[in-house]
Coordinates of C-alpha atoms and ligand atoms in Angstrom, one line a residue:
X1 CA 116.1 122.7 76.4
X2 CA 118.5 120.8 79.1
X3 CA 117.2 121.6 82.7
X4 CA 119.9 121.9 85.3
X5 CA 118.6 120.1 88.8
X6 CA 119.3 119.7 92.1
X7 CA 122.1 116.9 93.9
X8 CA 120.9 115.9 97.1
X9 CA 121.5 112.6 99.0
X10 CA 123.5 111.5 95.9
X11 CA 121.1 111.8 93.6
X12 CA 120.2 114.4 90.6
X13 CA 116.8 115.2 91.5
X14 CA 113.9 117.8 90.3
X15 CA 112.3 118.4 93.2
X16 CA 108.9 119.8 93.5
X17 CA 108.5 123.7 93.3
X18 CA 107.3 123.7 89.8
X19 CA 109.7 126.8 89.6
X20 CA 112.3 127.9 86.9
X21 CA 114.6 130.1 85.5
X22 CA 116.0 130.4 82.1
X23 CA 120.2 129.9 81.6
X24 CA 121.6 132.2 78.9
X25 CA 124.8 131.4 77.0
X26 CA 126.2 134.8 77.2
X27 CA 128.1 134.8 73.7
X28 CA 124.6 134.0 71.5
X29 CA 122.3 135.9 73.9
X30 CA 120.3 132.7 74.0
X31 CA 118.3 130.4 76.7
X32 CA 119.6 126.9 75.9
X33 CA 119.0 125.7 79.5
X34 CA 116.9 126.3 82.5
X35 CA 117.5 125.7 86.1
X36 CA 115.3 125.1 88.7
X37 CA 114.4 127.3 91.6
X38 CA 114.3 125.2 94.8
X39 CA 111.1 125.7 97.5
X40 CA 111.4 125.1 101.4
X41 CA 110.9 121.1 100.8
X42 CA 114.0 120.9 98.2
X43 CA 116.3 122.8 101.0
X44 CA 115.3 121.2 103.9
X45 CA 115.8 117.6 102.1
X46 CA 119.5 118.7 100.9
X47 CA 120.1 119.7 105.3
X48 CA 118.6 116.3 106.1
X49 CA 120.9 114.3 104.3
X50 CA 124.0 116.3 105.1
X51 CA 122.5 116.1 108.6
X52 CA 122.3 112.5 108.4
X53 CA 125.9 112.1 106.8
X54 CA 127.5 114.0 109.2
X55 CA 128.3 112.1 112.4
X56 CA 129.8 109.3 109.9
X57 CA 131.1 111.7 108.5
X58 CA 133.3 113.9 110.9
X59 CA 134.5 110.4 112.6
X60 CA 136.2 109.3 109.2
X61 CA 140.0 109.7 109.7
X62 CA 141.3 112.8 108.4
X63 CA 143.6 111.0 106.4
X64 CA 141.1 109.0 104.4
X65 CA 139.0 112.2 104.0
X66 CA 142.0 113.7 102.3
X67 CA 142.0 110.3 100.4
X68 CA 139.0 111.3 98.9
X69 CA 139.9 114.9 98.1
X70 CA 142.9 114.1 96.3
X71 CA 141.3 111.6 93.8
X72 CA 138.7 114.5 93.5
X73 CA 141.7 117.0 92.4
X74 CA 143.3 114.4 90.0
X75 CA 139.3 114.1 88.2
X76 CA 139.5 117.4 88.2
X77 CA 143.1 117.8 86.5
X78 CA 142.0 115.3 83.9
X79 CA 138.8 117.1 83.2
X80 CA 140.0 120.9 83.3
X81 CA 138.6 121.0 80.2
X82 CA 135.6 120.4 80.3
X83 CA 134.3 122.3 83.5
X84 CA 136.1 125.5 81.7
X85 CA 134.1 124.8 78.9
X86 CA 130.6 124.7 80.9
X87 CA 131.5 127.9 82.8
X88 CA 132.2 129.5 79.6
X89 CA 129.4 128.7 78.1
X90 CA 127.1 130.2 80.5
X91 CA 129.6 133.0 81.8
X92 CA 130.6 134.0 78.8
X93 CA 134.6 134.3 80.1
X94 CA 137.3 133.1 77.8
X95 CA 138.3 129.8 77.8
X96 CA 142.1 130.5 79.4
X97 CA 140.4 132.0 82.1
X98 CA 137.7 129.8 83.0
X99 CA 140.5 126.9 83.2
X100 CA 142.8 129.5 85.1
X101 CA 139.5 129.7 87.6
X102 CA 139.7 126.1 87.8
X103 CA 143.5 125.7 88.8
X104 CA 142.9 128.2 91.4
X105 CA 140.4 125.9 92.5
X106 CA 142.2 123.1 92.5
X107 CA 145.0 124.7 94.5
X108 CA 142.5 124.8 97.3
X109 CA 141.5 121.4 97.2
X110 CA 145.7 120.8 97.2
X111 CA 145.8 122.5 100.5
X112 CA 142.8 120.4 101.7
X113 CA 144.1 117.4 101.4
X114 CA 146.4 118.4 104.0
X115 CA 143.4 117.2 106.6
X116 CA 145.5 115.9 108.9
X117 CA 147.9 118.4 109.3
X118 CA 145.8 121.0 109.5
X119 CA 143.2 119.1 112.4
X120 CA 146.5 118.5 114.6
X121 CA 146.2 119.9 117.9
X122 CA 148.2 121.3 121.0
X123 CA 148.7 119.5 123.7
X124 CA 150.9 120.6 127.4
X125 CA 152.0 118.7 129.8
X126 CA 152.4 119.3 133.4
X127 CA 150.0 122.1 133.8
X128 CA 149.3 121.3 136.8
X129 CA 150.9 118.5 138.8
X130 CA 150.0 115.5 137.1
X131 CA 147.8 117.2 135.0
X132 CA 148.1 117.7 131.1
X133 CA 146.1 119.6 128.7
X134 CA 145.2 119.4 124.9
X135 CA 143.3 121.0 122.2
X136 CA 141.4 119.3 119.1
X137 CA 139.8 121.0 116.3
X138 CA 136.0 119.5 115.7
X139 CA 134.0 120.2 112.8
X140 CA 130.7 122.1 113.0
X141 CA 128.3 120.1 111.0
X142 CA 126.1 121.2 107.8
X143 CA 127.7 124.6 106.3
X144 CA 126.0 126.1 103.7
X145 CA 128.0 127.9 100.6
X146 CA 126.3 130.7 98.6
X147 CA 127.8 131.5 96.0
X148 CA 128.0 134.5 92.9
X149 CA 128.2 134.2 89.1
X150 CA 131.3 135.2 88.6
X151 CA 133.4 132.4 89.7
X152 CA 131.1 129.4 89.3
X153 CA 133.6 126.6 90.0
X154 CA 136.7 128.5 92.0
X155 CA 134.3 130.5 94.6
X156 CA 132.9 127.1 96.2
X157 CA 136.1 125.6 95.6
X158 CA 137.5 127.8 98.0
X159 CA 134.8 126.6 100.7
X160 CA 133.8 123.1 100.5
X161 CA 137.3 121.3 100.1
X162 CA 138.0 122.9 103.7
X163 CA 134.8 122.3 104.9
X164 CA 134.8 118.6 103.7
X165 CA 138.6 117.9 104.9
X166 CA 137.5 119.3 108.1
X167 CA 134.7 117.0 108.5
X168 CA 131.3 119.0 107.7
X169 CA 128.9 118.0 105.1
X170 CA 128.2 120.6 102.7
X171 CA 125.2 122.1 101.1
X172 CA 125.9 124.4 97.9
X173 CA 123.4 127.1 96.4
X174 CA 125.6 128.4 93.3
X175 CA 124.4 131.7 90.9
X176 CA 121.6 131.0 89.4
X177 CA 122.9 132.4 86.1
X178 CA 125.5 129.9 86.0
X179 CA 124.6 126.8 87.9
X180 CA 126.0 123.9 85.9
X181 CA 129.4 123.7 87.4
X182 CA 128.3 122.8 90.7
X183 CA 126.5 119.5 89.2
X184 CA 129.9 118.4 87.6
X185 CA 131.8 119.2 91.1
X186 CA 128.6 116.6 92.7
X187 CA 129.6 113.8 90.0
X188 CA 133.3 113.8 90.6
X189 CA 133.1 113.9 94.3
X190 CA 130.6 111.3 94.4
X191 CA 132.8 109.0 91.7
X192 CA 135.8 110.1 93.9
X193 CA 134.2 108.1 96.6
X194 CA 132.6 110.9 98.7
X195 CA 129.4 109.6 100.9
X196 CA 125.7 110.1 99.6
X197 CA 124.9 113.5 101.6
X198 CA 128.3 114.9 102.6
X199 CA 127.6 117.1 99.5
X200 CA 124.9 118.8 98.0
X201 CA 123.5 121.1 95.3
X202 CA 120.2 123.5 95.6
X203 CA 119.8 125.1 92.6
X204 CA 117.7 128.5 93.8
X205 CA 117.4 131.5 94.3
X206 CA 116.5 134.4 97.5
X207 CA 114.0 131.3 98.2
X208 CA 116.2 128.8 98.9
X209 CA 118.8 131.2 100.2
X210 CA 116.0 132.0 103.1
X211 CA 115.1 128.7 103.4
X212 CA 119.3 128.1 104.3
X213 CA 119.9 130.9 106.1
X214 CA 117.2 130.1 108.7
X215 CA 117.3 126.4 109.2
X216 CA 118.1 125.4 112.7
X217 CA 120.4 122.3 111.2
X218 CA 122.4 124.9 109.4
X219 CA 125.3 125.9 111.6
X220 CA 128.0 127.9 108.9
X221 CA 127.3 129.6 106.4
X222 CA 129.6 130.9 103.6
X223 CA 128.7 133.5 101.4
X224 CA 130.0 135.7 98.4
X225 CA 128.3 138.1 96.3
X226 CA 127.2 141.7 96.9
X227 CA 127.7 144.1 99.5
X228 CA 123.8 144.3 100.0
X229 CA 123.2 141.0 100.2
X230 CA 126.4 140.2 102.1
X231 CA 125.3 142.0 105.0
X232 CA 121.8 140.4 105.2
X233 CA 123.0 137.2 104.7
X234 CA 125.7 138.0 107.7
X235 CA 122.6 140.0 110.1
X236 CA 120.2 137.2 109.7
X237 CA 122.8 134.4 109.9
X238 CA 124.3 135.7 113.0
X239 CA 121.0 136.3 114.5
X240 CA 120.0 132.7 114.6
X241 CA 123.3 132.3 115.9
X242 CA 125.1 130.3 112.8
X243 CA 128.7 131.4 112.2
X244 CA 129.3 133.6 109.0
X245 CA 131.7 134.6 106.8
X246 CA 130.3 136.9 103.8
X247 CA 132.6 138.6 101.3
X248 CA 131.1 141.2 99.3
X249 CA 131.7 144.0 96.6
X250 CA 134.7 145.8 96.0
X251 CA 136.4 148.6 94.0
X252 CA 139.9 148.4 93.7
X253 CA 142.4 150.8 92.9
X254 CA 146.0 150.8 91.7
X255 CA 148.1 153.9 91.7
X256 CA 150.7 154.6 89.8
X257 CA 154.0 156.0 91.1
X258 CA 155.1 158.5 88.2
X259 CA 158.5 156.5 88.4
X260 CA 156.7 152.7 87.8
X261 CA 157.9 151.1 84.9
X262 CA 154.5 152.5 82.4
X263 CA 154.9 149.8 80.0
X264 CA 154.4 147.3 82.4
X265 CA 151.8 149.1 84.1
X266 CA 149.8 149.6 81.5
X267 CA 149.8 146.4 80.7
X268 CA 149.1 145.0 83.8
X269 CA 145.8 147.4 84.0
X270 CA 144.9 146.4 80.3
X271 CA 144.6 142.5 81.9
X272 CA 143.3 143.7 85.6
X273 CA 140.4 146.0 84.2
X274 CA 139.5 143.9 81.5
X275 CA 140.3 140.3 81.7
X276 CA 136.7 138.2 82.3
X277 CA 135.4 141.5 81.5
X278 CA 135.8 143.2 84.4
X279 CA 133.6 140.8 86.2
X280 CA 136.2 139.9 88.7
X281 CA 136.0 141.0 92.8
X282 CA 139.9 141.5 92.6
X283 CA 139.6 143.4 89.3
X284 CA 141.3 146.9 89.1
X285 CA 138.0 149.3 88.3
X286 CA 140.2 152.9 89.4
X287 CA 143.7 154.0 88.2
X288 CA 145.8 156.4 89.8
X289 CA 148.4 158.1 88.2
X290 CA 149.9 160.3 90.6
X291 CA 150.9 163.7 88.4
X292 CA 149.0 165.1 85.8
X293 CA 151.9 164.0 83.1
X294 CA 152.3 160.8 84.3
X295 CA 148.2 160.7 83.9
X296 CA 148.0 162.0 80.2
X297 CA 150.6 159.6 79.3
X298 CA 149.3 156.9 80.9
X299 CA 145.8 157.8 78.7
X300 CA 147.5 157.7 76.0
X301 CA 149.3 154.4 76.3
X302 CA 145.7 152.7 77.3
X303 CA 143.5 154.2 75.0
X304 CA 144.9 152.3 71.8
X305 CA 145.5 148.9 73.6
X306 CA 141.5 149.4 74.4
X307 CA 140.5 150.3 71.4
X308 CA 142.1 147.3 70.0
X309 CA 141.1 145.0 72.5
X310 CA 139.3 141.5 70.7
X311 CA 136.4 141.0 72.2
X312 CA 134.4 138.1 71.0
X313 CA 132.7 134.2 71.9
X314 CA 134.8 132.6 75.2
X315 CA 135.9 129.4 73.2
X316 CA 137.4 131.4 70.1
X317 CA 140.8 131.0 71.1
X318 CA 141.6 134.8 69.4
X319 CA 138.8 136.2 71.9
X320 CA 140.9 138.1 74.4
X321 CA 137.2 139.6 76.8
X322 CA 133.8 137.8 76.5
X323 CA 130.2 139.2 76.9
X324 CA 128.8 140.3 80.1
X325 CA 127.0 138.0 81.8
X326 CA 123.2 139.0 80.9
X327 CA 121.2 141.5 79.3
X328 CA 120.2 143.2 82.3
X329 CA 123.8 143.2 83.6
X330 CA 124.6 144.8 80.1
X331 CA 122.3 147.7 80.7
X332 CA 123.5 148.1 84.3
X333 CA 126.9 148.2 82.6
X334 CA 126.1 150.5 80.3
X335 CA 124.0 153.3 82.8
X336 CA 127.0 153.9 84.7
X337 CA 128.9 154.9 81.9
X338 CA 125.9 157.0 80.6
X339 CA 126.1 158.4 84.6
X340 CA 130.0 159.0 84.8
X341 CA 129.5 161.2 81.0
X342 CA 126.4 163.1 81.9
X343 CA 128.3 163.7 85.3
X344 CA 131.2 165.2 83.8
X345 CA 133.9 162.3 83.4
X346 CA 135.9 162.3 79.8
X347 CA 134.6 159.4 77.6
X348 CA 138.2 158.3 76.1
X349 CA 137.0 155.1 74.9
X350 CA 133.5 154.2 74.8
X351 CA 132.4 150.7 75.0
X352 CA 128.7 151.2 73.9
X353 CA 130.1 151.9 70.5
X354 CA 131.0 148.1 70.4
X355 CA 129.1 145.6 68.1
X356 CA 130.0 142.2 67.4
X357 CA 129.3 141.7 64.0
X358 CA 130.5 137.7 64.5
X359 CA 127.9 135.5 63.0
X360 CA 125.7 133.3 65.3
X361 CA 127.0 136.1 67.9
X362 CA 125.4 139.8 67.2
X363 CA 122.8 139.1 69.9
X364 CA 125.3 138.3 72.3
X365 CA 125.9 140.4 75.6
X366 CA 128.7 142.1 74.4
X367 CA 130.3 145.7 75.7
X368 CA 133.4 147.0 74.5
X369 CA 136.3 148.1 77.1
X370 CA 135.9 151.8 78.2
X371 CA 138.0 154.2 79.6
X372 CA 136.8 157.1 81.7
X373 CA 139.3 159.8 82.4
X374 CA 138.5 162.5 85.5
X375 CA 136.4 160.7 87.2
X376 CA 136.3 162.7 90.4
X377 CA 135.4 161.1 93.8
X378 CA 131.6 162.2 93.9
X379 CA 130.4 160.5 91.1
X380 CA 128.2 157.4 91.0
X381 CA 130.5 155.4 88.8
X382 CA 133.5 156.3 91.1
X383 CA 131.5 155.5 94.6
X384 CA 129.5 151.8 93.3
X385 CA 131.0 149.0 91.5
X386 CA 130.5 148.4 88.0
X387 CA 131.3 145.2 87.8
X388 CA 132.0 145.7 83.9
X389 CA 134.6 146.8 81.5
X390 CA 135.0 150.5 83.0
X391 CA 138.7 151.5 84.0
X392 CA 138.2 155.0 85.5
X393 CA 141.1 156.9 86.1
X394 CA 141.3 159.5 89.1
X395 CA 144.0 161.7 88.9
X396 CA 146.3 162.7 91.9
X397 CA 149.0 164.9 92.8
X398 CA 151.2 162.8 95.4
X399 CA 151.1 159.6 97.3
X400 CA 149.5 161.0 100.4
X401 CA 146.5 162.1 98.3
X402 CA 146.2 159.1 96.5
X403 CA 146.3 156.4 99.4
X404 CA 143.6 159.4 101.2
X405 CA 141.4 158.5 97.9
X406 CA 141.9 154.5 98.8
X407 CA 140.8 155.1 102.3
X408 CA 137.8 157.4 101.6
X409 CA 136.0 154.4 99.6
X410 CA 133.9 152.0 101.4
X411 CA 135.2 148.9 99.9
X412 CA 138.5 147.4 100.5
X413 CA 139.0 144.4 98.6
X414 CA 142.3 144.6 96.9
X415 CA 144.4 147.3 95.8
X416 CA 147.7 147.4 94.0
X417 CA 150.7 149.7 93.6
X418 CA 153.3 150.5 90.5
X419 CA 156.8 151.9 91.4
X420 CA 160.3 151.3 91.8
X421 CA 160.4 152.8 95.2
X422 CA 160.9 150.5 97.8
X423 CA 160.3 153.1 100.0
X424 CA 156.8 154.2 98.5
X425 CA 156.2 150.4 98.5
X426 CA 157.0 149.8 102.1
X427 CA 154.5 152.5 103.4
X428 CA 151.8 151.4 101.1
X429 CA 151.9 147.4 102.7
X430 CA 151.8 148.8 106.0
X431 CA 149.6 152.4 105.7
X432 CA 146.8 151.3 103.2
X433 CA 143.3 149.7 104.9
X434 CA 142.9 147.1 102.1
X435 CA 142.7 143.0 102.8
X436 CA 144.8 142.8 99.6
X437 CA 147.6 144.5 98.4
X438 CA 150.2 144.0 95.7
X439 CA 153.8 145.5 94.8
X440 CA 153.8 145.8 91.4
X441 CA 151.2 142.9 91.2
X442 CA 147.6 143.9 89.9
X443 CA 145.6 141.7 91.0
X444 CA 147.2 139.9 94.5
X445 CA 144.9 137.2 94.9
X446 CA 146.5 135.0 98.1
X447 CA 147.4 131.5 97.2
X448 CA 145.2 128.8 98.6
X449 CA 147.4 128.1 101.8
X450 CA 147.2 131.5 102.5
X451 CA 143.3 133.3 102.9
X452 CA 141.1 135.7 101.0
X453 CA 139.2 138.1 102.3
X454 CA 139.2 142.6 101.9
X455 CA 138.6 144.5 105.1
X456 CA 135.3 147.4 105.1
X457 CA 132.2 147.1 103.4
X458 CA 134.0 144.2 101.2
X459 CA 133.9 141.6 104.5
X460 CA 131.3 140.8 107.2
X461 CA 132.5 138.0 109.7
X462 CA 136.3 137.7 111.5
X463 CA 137.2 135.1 109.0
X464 CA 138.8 134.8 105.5
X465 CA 138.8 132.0 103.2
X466 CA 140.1 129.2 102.6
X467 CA 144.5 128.9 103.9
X468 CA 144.1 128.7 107.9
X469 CA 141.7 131.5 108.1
X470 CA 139.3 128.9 106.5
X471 CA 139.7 125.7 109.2
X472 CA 139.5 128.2 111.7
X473 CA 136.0 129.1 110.6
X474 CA 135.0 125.2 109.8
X475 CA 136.1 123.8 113.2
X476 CA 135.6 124.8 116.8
X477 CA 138.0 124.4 119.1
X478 CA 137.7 122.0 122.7
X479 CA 140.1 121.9 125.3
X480 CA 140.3 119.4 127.5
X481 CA 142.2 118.6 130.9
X482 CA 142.9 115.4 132.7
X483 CA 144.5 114.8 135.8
X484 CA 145.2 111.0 136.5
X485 CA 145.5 109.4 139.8
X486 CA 149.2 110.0 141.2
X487 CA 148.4 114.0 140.7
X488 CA 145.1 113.8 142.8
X489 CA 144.8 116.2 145.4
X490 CA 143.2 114.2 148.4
X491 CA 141.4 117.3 149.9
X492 CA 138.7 119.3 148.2
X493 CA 139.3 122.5 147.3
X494 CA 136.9 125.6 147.0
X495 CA 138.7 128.1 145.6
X496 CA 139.5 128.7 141.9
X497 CA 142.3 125.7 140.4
X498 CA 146.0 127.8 140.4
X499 CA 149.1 126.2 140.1
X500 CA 149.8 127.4 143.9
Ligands
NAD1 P1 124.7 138.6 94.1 O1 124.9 139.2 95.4 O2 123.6 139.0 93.2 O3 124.4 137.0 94.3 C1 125.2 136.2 95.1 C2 124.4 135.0 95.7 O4 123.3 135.6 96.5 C3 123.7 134.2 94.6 O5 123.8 132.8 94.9 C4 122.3 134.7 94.5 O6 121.4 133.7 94.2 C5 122.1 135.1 96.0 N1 121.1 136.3 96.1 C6 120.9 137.3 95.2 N2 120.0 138.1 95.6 C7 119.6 137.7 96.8 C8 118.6 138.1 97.8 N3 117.9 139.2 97.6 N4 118.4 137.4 98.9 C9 119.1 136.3 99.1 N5 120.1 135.8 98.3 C10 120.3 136.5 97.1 O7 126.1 138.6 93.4 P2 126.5 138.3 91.9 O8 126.0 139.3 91.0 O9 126.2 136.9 91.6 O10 128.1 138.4 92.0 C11 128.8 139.6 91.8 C12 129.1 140.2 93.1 O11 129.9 139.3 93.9 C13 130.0 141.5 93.0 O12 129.5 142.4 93.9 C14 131.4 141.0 93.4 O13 132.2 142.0 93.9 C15 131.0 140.0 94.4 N6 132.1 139.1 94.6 C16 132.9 139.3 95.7 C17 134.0 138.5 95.9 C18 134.9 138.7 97.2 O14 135.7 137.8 97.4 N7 134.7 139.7 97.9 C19 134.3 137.4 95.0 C20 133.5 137.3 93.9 C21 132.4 138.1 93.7

């Protein structure tokens, strides 16, 4: 069994704590890998040497920074491949996506290696007579990124390419259901030319995640994951007065104007609800069809397309949805749609039905796509995310009441609407309290130069990621003003500095 380690200080290392976790493959329901499970030692070794690398570091050019980052993104082009291949394998997602994860990655690491441009000051003259004033960008130090499952590669890609081009050093703590990745990532930096220490990998769990959030050396933090955990990560972190961005769960809805275009709505809730199996923070859980017949037809258009979906091993090319990530994520899964039936929601498709019946694969984590038809607002697999196959439609009577069921939820990731009315449209970009929002776009994840983040329970912090949001959060600003001898006033002067 291959055991999945630690990169600190440039080096693959084991570490000490004698702890371990087993690594499924998704697809075979088997533990072909373990990872360890790093102690106080194995974090504070991975702070020392990015404390060590930094003041090196942060004084490197920009430009040769960015150097670095774009040989990084061309090892990464050539070897798309592969990394999809190792997420796949241990998140179960199809191959298409796990390389479409990857070039959303990449696109960060594009914007990166921008450095220069994006570190470039302000600077006024004559604010005084003879005396000018200008504004760098410095980098913070050692930031920490803690990272979920469900986008092993793309989630720290869109955190440490800013965070390196900005000139921190870097210490990683990926899922520890999928933690391979991040050891590939270490390698091509490191043959890209980045410094021993500027990046690192602690494989862990809540232990090392303590052990980050509360080291003094630690001055960022960057988390996604879970609401719960979002908001302790963000109330400790802020505590010991470290900066912190933490993105958490979500539910997103998409309504559905009764004069969209169904056909293409339909579709674009078949790939939104169930593409990576639902497993996505910018997946559509909730339709709403706004009137009762454009509801029942919109059932009916689904529930064949569902019921046909092929669900089977990420790297058969036919396989449209994978397995869930584990068995207990199966059975989480699967409660909530036990919940929404025994509280009254219509069971149009039912993915517990599903068996894979492909050989080498029957003790995979599979789940069939489900569709849950009035689902009303009280109900447990309305109000909590799923985080699985599950489209639940809530119908509404008009607009008003569905953007009033938007704002009602707690989370406010992304949300989406269908329809040809530009008007409709209009109010909806500027009325709904969501971070994310598309026109006739399911699933409006911002492009790299721009910044992700939802706005509630889905976001603790003032800060976004990655686009200007994220160089913001990586650098702090100084100001400085200098006067030079031919403004010098000769006589001193007590009261507050004014222009006069
Ligand atoms: P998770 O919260 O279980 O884990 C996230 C990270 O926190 C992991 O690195 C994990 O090791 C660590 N962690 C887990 N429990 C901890 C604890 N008790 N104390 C300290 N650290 C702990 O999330 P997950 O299941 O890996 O990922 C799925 C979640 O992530 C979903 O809620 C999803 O919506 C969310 N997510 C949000 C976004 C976003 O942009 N808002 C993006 C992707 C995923």
């Amino acid at each position: 069994m291959s055991e999945i380690v630690h990169f600190i200080n440039g080096q693959f290392v084991s570490g000490n704590s004698g702890r371990r976790q087993d690594v499924f493959n998704p697809a075979t329901g088997i533990a072909d890998k373990s990872v360890i499970l790093a102690n106080e030692d194995d974090v504070n070794a991975a702070v020392e040497a990015a404390s060590v690398a930094w003041p090196e570091w942060t004084k490197t050019p920009a430009l040769r920074r960015a150097r670095i980052l774009d040989k990084f993104k061309n090892i990464l082009w050539e070897r798309l491949t592969q990394l999809a291949e190792v997420i796949s394998s241990e998140h179960g997602k199809t191959l298409d996506d796990a390389i479409g994860e990857v070039t959303r990655g990449i696109e960060v690491v594009e914007f990166a290696t921008a450095a220069p441009t994006l570190l470039k000051g302000e600077f006024s003259e004559n604010v005084g007579s003879g005396v000018d004033s200008h504004m760098i960008r410095q980098s913070l130090g050692v930031c920490v990124g803690i990272t979920p499952f469900n986008f092993p590669a793309m989630v720290p890609m869109w955190m440490f390419p800013v965070a390196l081009a900005t000139g921190n050093c870097f210490v990683l703590k990926p899922s520890e259901r999928d933690p391979s990745a991040s050891l590939l990532i270490a390698e091509w930096l490191r043959e890209a030319g980045l410094p021993d220490g500027v990046f690192n990998v602690v494989q862990g769990d809540k232990m090392a995640v303590d052990s980050l959030v509360g080291h003094e050396d630690v001055k960022a933090i960057s988390f996604v994951g879970s609401t719960a955990i979002a908001n302790y990560i963000y109330t400790t972190g802020t505590a010991k007065g470290k900066r912190v961005q933490a993105l958490g769960g979500a539910k997103n809805h998409m309504i559905i104007m009764p004069d969209a275009d169904l056909e293409m709505a339909t579709n674009a809730l078949m790939g939104a609800a169930f593409g990576s199996a639902g497993e996505r923070c910018m997946a559509v859980s909730v339709a709403v069809p706004v009137t009762e017949a454009l509801a029942d037809a919109l059932v009916e258009k689904l529930k064949p397309k569902i019921e046909e979906l092929k669900i089977g091993p990420a790297l058969d090319p036919a396989s449209e949805m994978g397995p869930l990530v584990t068995a207990q994520h199966l059975q989480k899964v699967t409660s909530f749609i036990d919940s929404g039936e025994n509280e009254g929601a219509d069971v149009v498709v039912d993915g517990r039905n599903f068996k894979q019946d492909k050989q080498g694969y029957e003790n995979g984590f599979f789940i069939g796509g489900t569709l849950l038809d009035n689902v009303k607002e009280n109900m447990s697999c309305y109000r909590e995310e799923i985080f699985g196959p599950v489209l639940s439609v809530v119908r509404k009577n008009s607009y008003r009441e569905a953007l009033d069921l938007i704002h009602s939820h707690e989370y406010a990731n992304g949300t989406a609407i269908f329809t040809r009315d530009g008007d409709a449209a209009r109010n909806f970009m500027q009325d709904v309290e969501v971070g994310m929002v598309g026109v006739n776009v399911p699933i409006p994840v911002p492009m790299a130069f721009h910044s992700f983040g939802g706005w509630k329970s889905s976001i603790f912090g003032d800060h976004a990621m990655h686009g200007m949001e994220g160089v913001r959060f990586y650098t702090r600003i100084k100001t400085t003003t200098t006067r030079w001898p031919t403004g010098l006033r000769q006589n001193p002067e007590f009261k507050m500095p004014t222009l006069g």
